[in-house]
């Protein structure tokens, strides 16, 4: 009984880790699902309607939210990308306590440390002027890892993400 329970627990842990790890190599709907799973592990209330192209809504408390738009691009985001129009529409409909976050392009064929910049400089400038945070999937993975080491510190990073007024979001050095 005890060994069976332990095996079942370990199997469930492995499945959860696989779901999170997918932020580093998936694209499209599987990437969107993995991004939502990261925030569930961070103990946030997440509304990620399957099949939706709208934002993943992450509640950080009673009134503050992150509105996550996951890139579906197969190359770095350019200033003329349709995704920027979707980001703008999300900013238009966001409330004063919302922070729009663009989860940037994921190059699954390249190791995270060797990936090109996911958003070209002119597009990043547009996003920053709109007050939109840009986060890479490698940053989300680092945030998930931090949550296992120090849940309180990970929560502070989420608060910092919400407070940042646009631009590339990076993890603080430890």
Short mmCIF file of C-alpha atoms in Angstrom, two decimals, residues 100-170:
data_model
loop_
_atom_site.label_atom_id
_atom_site.label_comp_id
_atom_site.label_asym_id
_atom_site.label_seq_id
_atom_site.Cartn_x
_atom_site.Cartn_y
_atom_site.Cartn_z
CA UNK A 100 -0.68 42.92 -19.99
CA UNK A 101 2.20 40.48 -20.43
CA UNK A 102 3.37 39.22 -23.83
CA UNK A 103 4.91 35.73 -23.56
CA UNK A 104 7.40 35.90 -26.39
CA UNK A 105 8.29 33.54 -29.23
CA UNK A 106 9.72 30.18 -28.30
CA UNK A 107 12.39 28.62 -30.55
CA UNK A 108 12.04 24.95 -29.54
CA UNK A 109 14.92 23.77 -31.74
CA UNK A 110 17.48 25.92 -29.90
CA UNK A 111 18.64 25.51 -26.30
CA UNK A 112 17.27 28.37 -24.15
CA UNK A 113 20.71 29.91 -23.55
CA UNK A 114 21.37 30.14 -27.31
CA UNK A 115 17.99 31.46 -28.44
CA UNK A 116 17.78 34.70 -30.39
CA UNK A 117 16.01 37.70 -28.91
CA UNK A 118 12.31 36.78 -29.12
CA UNK A 119 11.14 40.32 -29.89
CA UNK A 120 12.96 42.61 -32.32
CA UNK A 121 14.05 45.99 -30.85
CA UNK A 122 11.47 48.10 -32.72
CA UNK A 123 8.64 45.78 -31.61
CA UNK A 124 9.95 45.78 -28.02
CA UNK A 125 9.91 49.58 -28.11
CA UNK A 126 6.23 49.56 -29.17
CA UNK A 127 5.34 47.09 -26.42
CA UNK A 128 7.21 49.11 -23.81
CA UNK A 129 5.43 52.33 -24.85
CA UNK A 130 2.10 50.50 -24.43
CA UNK A 131 3.14 49.45 -20.91
CA UNK A 132 3.26 45.77 -21.86
CA UNK A 133 5.72 43.47 -20.12
CA UNK A 134 7.56 40.96 -22.31
CA UNK A 135 8.61 37.67 -20.75
CA UNK A 136 10.42 34.72 -22.28
CA UNK A 137 9.47 31.14 -21.63
CA UNK A 138 12.92 30.56 -20.11
CA UNK A 139 12.11 33.31 -17.57
CA UNK A 140 8.81 31.60 -16.74
CA UNK A 141 10.67 28.32 -16.25
CA UNK A 142 13.13 30.08 -13.90
CA UNK A 143 10.21 31.55 -11.97
CA UNK A 144 8.73 28.05 -11.59
CA UNK A 145 12.09 26.74 -10.31
CA UNK A 146 12.32 29.62 -7.84
CA UNK A 147 8.87 28.71 -6.49
CA UNK A 148 10.23 25.32 -5.39
CA UNK A 149 13.15 26.95 -3.60
CA UNK A 150 11.33 29.94 -2.07
CA UNK A 151 7.59 30.39 -2.66
CA UNK A 152 7.60 33.82 -1.00
CA UNK A 153 10.41 35.08 -3.24
CA UNK A 154 8.59 33.77 -6.32
CA UNK A 155 5.49 35.65 -5.24
CA UNK A 156 7.54 38.85 -4.94
CA UNK A 157 8.79 38.32 -8.50
CA UNK A 158 5.15 38.08 -9.65
CA UNK A 159 4.40 41.33 -7.82
CA UNK A 160 7.39 42.94 -9.53
CA UNK A 161 6.14 41.70 -12.91
CA UNK A 162 2.76 43.29 -12.25
CA UNK A 163 4.36 46.56 -11.12
CA UNK A 164 6.75 46.85 -14.09
CA UNK A 165 5.45 49.38 -16.61
CA UNK A 166 6.39 47.61 -19.81
CA UNK A 167 9.53 46.25 -21.42
CA UNK A 168 11.50 43.06 -21.11
CA UNK A 169 10.97 41.39 -17.75
CA UNK A 170 13.93 39.54 -16.30
#
